[in-house]
Coordinates of C-alpha atoms and ligand atoms in Angstrom, one line a residue:
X11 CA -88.0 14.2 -41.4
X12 CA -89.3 17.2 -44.2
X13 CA -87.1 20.3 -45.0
X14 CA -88.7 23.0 -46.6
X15 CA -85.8 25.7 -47.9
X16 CA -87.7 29.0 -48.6
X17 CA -86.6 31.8 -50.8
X18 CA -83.4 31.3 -51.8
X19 CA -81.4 31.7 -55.2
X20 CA -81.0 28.4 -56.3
X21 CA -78.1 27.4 -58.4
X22 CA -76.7 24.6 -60.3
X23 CA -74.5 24.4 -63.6
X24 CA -77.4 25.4 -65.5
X25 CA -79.7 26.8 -63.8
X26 CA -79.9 30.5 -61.6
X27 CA -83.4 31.5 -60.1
X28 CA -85.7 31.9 -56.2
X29 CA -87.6 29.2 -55.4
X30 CA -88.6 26.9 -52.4
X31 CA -87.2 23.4 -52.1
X32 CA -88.9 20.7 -50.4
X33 CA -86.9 17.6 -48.8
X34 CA -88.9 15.1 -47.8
X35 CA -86.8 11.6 -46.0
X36 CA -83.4 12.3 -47.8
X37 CA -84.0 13.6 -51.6
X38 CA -85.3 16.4 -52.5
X39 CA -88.9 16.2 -53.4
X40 CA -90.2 19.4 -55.0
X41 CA -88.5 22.8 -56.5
X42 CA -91.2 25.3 -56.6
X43 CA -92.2 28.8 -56.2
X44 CA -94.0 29.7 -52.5
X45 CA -94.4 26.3 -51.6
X46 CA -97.6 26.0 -49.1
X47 CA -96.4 22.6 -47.4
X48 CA -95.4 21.5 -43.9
X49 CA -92.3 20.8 -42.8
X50 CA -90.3 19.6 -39.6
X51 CA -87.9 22.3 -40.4
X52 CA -88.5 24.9 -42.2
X53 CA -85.0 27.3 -43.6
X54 CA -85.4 30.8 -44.2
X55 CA -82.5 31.1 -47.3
X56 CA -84.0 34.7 -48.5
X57 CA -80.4 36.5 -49.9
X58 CA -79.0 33.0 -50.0
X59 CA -77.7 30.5 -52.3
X60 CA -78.8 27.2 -52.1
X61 CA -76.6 24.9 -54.1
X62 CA -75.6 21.2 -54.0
X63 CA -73.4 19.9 -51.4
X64 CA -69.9 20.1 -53.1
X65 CA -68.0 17.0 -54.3
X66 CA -64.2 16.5 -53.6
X67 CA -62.8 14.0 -56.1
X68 CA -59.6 14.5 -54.4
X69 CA -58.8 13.5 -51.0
X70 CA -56.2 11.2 -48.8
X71 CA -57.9 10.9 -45.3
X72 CA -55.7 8.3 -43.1
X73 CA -53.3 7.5 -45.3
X74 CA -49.7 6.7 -44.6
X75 CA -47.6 8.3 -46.8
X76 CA -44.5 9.8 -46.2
X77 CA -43.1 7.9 -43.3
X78 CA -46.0 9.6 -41.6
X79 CA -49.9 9.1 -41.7
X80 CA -52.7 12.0 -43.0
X81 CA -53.4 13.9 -39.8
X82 CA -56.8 13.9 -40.5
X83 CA -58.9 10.4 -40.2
X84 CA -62.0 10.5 -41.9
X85 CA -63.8 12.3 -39.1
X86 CA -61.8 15.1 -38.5
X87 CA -61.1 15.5 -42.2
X88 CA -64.8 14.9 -43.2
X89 CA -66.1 17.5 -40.3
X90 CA -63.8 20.0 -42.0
X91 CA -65.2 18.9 -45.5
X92 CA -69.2 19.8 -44.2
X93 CA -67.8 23.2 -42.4
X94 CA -66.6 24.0 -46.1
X95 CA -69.5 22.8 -47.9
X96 CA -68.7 19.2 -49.5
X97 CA -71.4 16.3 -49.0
X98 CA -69.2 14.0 -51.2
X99 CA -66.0 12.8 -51.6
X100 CA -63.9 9.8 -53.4
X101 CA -61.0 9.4 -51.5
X102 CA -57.9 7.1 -52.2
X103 CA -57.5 3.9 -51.4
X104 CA -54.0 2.5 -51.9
X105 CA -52.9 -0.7 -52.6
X106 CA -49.8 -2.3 -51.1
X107 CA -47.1 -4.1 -52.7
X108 CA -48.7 -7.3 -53.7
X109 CA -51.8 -7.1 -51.4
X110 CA -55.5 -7.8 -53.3
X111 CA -57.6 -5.1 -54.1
X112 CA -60.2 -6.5 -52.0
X113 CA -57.9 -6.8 -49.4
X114 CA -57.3 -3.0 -49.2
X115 CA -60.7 -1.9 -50.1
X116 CA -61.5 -3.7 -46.5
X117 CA -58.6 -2.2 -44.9
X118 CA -59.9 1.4 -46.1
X119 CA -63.4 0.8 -45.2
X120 CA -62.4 -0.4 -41.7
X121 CA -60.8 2.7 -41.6
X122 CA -64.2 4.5 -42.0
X123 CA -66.5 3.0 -40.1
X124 CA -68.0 4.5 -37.7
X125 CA -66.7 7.7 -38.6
X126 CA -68.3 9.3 -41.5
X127 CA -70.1 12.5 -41.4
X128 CA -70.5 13.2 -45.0
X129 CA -70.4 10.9 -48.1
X130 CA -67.6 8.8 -49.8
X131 CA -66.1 6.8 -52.8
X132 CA -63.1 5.7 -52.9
X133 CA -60.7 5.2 -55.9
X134 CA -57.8 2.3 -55.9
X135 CA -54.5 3.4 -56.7
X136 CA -52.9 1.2 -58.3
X137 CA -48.8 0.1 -57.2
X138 CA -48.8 -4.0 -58.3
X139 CA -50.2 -5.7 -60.7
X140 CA -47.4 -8.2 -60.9
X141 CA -49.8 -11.4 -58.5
X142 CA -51.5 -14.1 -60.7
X143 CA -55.3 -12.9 -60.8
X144 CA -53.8 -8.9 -60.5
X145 CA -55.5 -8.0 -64.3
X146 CA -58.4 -9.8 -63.7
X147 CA -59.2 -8.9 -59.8
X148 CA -58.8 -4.7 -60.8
X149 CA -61.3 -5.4 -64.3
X150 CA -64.4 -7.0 -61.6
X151 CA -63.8 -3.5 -59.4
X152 CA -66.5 -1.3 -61.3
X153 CA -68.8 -4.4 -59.9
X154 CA -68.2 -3.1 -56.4
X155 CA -68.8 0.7 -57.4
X156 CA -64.9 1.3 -57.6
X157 CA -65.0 2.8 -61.0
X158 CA -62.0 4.7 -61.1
X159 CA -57.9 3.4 -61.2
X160 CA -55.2 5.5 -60.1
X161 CA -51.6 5.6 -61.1
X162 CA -48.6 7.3 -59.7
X163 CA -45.8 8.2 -62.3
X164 CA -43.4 9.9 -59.3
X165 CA -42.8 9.1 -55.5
X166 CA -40.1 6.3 -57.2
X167 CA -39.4 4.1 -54.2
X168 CA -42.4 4.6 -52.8
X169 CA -46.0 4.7 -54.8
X170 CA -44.4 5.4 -58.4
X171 CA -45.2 2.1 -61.1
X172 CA -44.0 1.7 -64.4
X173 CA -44.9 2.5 -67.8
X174 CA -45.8 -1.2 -67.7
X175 CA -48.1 -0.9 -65.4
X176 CA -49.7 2.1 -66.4
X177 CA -50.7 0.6 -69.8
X178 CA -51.7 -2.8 -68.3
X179 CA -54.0 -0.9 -66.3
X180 CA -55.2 1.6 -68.7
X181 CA -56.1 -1.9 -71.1
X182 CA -58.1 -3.2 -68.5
X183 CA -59.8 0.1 -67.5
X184 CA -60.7 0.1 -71.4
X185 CA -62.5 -3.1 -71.3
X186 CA -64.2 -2.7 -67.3
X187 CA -65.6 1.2 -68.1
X188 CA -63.4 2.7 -65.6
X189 CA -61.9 6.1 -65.4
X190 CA -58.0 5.5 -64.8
X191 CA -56.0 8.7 -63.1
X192 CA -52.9 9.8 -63.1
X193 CA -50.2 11.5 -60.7
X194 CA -48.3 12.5 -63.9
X195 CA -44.5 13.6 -63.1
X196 CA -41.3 12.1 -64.5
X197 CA -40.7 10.4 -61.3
X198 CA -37.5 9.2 -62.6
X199 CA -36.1 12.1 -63.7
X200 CA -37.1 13.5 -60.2
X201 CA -35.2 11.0 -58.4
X202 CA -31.8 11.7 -60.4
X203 CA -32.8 15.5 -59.9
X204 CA -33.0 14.7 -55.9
X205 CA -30.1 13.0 -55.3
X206 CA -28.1 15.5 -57.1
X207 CA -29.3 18.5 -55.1
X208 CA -28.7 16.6 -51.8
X209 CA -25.3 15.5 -52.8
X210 CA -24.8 19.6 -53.7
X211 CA -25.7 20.1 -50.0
X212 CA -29.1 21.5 -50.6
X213 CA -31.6 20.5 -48.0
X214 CA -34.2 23.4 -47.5
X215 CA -38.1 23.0 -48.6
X216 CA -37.5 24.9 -52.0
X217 CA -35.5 22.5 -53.5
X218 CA -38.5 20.1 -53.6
X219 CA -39.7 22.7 -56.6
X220 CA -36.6 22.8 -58.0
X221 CA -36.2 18.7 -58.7
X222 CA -39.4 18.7 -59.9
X223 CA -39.6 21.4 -62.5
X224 CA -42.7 21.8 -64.7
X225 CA -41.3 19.9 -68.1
X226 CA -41.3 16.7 -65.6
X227 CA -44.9 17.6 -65.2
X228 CA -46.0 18.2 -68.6
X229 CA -43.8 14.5 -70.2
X230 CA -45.3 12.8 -67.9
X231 CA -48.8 14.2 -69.2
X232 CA -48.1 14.1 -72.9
X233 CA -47.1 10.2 -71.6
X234 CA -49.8 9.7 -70.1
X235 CA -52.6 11.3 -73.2
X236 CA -51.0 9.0 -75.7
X237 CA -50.9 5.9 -73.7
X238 CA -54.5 6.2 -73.0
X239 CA -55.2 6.8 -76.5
X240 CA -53.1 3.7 -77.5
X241 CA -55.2 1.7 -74.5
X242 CA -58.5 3.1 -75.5
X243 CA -59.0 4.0 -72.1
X244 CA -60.8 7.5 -70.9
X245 CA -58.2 9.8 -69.0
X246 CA -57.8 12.2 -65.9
X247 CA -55.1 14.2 -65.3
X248 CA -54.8 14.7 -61.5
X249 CA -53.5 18.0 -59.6
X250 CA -52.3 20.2 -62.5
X251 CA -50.3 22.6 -62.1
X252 CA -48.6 24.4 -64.7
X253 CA -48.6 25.7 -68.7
X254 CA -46.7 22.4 -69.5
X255 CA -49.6 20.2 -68.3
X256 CA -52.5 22.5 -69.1
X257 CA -51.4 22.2 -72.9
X258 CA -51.4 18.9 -73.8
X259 CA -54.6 18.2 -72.0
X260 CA -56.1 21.1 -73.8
X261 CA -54.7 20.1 -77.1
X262 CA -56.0 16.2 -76.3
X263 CA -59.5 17.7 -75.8
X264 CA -59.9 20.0 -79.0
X265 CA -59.0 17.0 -81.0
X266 CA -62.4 15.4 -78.6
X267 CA -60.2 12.7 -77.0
X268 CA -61.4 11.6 -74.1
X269 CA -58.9 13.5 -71.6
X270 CA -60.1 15.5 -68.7
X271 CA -58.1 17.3 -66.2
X272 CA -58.3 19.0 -62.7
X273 CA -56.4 21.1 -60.9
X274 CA -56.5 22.0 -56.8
X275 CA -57.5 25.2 -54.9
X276 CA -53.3 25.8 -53.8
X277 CA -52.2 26.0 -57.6
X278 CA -54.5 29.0 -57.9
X279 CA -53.3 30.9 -54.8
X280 CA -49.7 29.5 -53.2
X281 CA -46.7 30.2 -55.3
X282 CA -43.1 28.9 -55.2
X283 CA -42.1 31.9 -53.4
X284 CA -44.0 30.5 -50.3
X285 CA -41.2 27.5 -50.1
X286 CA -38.8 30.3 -49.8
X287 CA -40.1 31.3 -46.7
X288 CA -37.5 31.4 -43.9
X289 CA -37.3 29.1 -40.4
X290 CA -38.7 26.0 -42.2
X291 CA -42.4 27.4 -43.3
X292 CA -41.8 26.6 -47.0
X293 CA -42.4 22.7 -45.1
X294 CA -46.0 24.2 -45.2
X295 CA -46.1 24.4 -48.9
X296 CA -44.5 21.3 -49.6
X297 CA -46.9 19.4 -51.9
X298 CA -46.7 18.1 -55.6
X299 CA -46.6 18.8 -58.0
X300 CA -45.3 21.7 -55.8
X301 CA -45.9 25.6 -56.1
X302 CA -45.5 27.2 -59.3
X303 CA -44.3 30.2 -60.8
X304 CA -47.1 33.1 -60.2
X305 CA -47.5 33.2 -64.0
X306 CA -49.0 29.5 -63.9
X307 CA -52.2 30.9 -62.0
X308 CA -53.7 32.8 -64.6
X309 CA -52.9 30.0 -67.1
X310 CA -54.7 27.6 -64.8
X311 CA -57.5 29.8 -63.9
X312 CA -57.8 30.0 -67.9
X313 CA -57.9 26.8 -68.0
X314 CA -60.9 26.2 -65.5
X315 CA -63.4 29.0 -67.6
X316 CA -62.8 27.0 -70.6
X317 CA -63.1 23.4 -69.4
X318 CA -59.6 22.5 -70.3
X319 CA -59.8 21.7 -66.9
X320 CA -63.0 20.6 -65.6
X321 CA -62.8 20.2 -62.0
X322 CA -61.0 21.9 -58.8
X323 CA -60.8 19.4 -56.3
X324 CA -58.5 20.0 -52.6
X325 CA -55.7 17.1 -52.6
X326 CA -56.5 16.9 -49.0
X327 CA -53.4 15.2 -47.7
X328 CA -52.8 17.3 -44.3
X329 CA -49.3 17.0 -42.0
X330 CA -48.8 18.9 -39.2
X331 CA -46.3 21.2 -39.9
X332 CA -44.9 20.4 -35.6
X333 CA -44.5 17.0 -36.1
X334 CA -44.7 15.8 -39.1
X335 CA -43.0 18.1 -41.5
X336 CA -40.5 18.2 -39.2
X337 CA -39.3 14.9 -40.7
X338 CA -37.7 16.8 -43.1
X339 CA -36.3 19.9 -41.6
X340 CA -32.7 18.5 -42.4
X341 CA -33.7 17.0 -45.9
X342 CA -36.3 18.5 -48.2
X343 CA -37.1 15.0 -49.9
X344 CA -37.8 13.7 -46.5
X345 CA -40.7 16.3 -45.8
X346 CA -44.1 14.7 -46.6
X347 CA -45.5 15.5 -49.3
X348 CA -49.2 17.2 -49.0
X349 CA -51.5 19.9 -48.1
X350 CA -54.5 20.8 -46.4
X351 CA -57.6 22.2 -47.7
X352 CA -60.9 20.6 -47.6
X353 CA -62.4 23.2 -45.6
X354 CA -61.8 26.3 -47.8
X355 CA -62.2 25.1 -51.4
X356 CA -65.7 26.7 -51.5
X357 CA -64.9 29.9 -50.0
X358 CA -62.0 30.7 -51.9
X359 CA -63.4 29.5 -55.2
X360 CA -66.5 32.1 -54.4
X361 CA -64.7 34.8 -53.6
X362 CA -61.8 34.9 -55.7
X363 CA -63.1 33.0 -58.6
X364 CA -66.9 35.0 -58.9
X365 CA -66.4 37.7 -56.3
X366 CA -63.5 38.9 -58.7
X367 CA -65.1 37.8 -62.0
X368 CA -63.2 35.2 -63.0
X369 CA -66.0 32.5 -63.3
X370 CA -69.4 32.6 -63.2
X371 CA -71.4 31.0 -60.5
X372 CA -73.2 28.1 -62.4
X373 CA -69.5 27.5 -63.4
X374 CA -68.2 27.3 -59.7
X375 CA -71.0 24.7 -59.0
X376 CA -70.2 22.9 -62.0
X377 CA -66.6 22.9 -61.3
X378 CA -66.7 21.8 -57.1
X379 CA -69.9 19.7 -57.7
X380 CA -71.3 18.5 -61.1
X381 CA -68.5 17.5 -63.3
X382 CA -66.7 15.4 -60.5
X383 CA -69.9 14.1 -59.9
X384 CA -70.6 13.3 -63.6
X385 CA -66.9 12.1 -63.9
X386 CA -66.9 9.9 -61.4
X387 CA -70.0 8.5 -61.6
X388 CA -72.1 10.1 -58.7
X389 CA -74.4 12.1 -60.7
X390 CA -77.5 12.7 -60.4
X391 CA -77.7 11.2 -57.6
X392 CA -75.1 13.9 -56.2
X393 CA -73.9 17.2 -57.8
X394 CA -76.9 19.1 -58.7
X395 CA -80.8 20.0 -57.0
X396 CA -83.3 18.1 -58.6
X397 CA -85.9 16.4 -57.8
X398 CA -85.0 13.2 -56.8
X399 CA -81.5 13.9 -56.1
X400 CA -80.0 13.6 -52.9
X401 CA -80.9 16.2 -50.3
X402 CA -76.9 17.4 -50.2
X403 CA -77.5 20.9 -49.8
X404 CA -75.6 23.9 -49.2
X405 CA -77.0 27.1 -47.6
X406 CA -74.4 30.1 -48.7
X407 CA -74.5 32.8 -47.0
X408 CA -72.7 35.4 -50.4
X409 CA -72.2 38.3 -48.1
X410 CA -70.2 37.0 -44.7
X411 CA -67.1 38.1 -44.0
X412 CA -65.1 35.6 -43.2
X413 CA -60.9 35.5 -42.3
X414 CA -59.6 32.2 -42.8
X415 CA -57.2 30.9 -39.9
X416 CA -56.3 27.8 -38.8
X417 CA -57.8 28.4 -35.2
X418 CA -61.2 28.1 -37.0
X419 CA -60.7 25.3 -38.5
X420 CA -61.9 21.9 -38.5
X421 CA -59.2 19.8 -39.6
X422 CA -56.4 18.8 -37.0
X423 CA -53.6 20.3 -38.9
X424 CA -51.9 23.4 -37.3
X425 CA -51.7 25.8 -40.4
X426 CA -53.4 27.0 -43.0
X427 CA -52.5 27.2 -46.9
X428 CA -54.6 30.7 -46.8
X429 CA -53.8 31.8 -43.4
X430 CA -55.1 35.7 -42.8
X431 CA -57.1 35.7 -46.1
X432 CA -60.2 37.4 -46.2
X433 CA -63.2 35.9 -47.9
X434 CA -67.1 37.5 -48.4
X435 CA -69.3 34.4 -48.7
X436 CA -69.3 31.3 -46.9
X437 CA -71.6 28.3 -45.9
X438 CA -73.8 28.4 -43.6
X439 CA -76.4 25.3 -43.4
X440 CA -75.6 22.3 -44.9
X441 CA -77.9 19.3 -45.6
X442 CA -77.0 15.6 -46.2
X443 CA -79.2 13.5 -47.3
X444 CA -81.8 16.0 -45.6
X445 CA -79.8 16.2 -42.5
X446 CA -79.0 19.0 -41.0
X447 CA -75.1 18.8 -40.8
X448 CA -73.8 22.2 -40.1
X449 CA -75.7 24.9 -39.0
X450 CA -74.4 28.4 -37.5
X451 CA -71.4 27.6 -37.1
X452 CA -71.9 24.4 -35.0
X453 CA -71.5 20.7 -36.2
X454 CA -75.1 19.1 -35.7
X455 CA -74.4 15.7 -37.7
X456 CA -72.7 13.2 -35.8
X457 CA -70.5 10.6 -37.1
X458 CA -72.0 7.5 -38.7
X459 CA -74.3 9.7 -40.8
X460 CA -72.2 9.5 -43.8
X461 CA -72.5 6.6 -46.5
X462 CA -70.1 4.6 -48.6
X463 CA -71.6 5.3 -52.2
X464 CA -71.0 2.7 -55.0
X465 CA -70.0 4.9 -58.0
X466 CA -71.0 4.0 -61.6
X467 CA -68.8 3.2 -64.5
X468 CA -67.5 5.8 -66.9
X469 CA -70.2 7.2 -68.6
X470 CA -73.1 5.9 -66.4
X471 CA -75.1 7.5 -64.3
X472 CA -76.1 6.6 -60.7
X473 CA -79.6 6.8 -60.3
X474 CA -81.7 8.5 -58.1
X475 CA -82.0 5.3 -56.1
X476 CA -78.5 5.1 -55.7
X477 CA -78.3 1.9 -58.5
X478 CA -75.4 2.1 -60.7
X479 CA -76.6 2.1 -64.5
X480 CA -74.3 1.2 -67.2
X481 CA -73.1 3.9 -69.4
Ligands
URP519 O1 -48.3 16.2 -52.3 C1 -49.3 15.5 -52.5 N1 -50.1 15.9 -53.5 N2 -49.6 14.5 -51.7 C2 -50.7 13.6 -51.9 C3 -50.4 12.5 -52.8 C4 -50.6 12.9 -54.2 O2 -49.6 13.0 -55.0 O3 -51.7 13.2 -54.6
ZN520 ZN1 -50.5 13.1 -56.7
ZN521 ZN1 -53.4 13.5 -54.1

């Protein structure tokens, strides 16, 4: 199967300019101007972008959490990923309590078979290293293209480890070229801040901001920066959200340490007032870190121009508000923690990040594509147009008007972070691997299409041929 993409403005992190691109089988094969060549499909992008199929390094698809499991499964949330433009995602696989890593790397690939319509990583999070053969099983996971480690510092009871843990991993992420993560919050402090406000009688969804206030966030940071410095390890801050986390990762990175942050879509648009909203829909907005004060968006928008923070990823991790956040409707602690948004990253990135000048557009695609591609050991395989490069494609339509609702969308959540927001620019073919995916509106790709990718190490770069390199 050939694709030949005519006329449109191609864009990557570097690059701006019109020209034709040829797919032939599943990478792209040619970048040109007026391409004479047949094709079995030929795409008229003239007024388009063409750009690389987003990556989402950010994502829990069918994953219990919460006394609950993710309403999405890695169909319905990966359909909503293609709608919105994303070709790639690492998503988390978590261990349990004493259970091998290869045990739930299985688990979470059984999980996804079958079912993939785009393409997929996963990460390990981390919760035990306390088994004989813990240290040495997480160093051999690079081997299997699981290159990056994640830690929890909150959700005590639950996913949280110790600073114990944290460093053991971060000393054997130093010597296996792994990326280790962190959920950083004081997850400690958190609990004693819970248990207080329920004791004080206060149930309702804000009071999930107000036990976790921003200093717990930006300790837990700091905590996390100089441990990894003391381990030797390279760093990424997870889900920022605030002034108090933005700073020391941007003081870490002047002084060229190897700390790199992200933050999600929400923390650019949803504020805490949205918790206050009356007959349970703060539940909507209950996610951590959780909503901010409005003033925390222009920090964090800051921060993403001036690659403090260098990627914006979703933190997929949809409940239905019916019957799921319902589990907390007497209890704030006991709503589940998570939001949706796979399906919207692009548009509202587009529209209120360039539309409204706050980034360029080579700095959108490096922000949703390139960097977590380079970070997490994708690219160039993934998170640019090149030749060679996978045929992950996005056809953007810049000029669609588009109102975001949750009757539209893909995922099998029943709300919508943006609900009634309206958008100019949206996706409107996209291409995996040279497949047409998504096209007008109507899923074309059917699951089973998507592929497990084997990331390389920290550093490295996965070739065109999909071969993991060492850094
Ligand atoms: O509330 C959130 N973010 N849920 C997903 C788990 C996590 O902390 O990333
Ligand atoms: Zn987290
Ligand atoms: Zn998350």
């Amino acid at each position: 199967m050939s694709v030949l993409i005519k006329g449109g403005r191609i864009v990557t992190s570097a690059d701006d300019y019109v020209a034709d691109v040829f797919v032939d089988g599943e990478r792209v094969s040619l970048i040109g101007e007026s391409l004479d060549l047949d094709a079995d499909r030929v795409i008229d992008a003239t007024g388009k972008y063409v750009l690389p199929g987003c990556v989402d390094p950010h994502t829990h698809l069918d994953m219990p959490f919460g006394g609950t499991v993710t309403i999405d499964d890695v169909e319905s949330g990966q359909t909503a990923a293609a709608f919105g433009g994303t070709t790639c995602h690492v998503d988390f696989c978590i261990q349990g309590k004493g259970q091998s890593f290869a045990d739930a790397l299985s688990d979470w690939h059984a999980k996804a078979e079958g079912k993939q319509l785009i393409d997929m990583g996963y990460h390990i999070a981390v919760t035990d290293l306390s088994f004989d053969g813990a240290l040495e099983e997480l160093a051999s996971l690079p081997e299997r293209g699981v290159t990056s480690y994640k830690l929890f510092m909150a959700y005590k009871g639950a996913l949280q480890v110790d600073d114990e843990t944290l460093f053991k991993a971060m000393e054997v992420a130093a010597g296996s070229g792994a990326l280790v993560m962190v959920h950083a919050e004081n997850g400690d402090a958190i609990d004693v801040l819970v248990k207080k406000a329920l004791a004080e009688g206060h149930t309702e969804p804000h009071w999930h901001a107000l036990t976790r206030p921003p200093e717990t966030e930006g300790e837990a940071t700091n905590r996390a920066i100089q441990l990894a410095r003391v381990a030797g390890c390279p760093l990424y801050v997870v889900h920022v959200s605030c002034r108090e986390a933005v700073e020391p990762i941007a003081a870490a990175r002047a002084k060229g340490w190897d700390v790199w942050g992200e933050t999600c879509t929400q923390y650019l648009f949803v504020d805490y007032t949205f918790l206050e909203r009356p007959s349970f829909e703060g539940a909507k907005y209950v996610y951590t870190p959780p909503p901010r004060d409005k003033a925390n968006q222009e920090v964090l928008w800051d921060a993403v121009r001036t690659d403090v923070l260098s990627a914006i990823s979703t933190d997929h991790c949809a409940f239905r508000w019916d019957t799921q956040k319902s589990l907390g409707r007497d209890d704030f602690s006991k709503i589940p923690n998570g939001g949706p948004g796979l399906e919207n990253r692009l548009q509202m990135i587009h529209h209120f990040g360039v539309r409204e000048g706050r980034i360029t557009l080579n700095r959108m695609v490096e922000l949703l594509a390139t960097s977590p591609a380079k970070l997490f050991g994708l690219y160039p395989r993934k998170g640019t147009l090149a030749i060679g490069s996978d045929a992950d494609i996005v056809v953007f339509d810049p000029e669609k008007r588009v109102t975001i609702t949750s009757s539209d969308q893909h995922s099998k959540v029943d709300y919508n972070l943006y609900e009634g927001t309206e958008v100019v620019g949206t996706p409107e073919t996209v291409l995996l691997r040279g497949q047409v995916l998504v096209t007008g509106g109507d899923l074309v790709g059917t699951p089973g299409i998507g592929q497990y990718v084997a990331r390389a190490r920290f550093g490295g770069e996965l070739t065109r041929a999909g071969q993991p390199v060492a850094a």
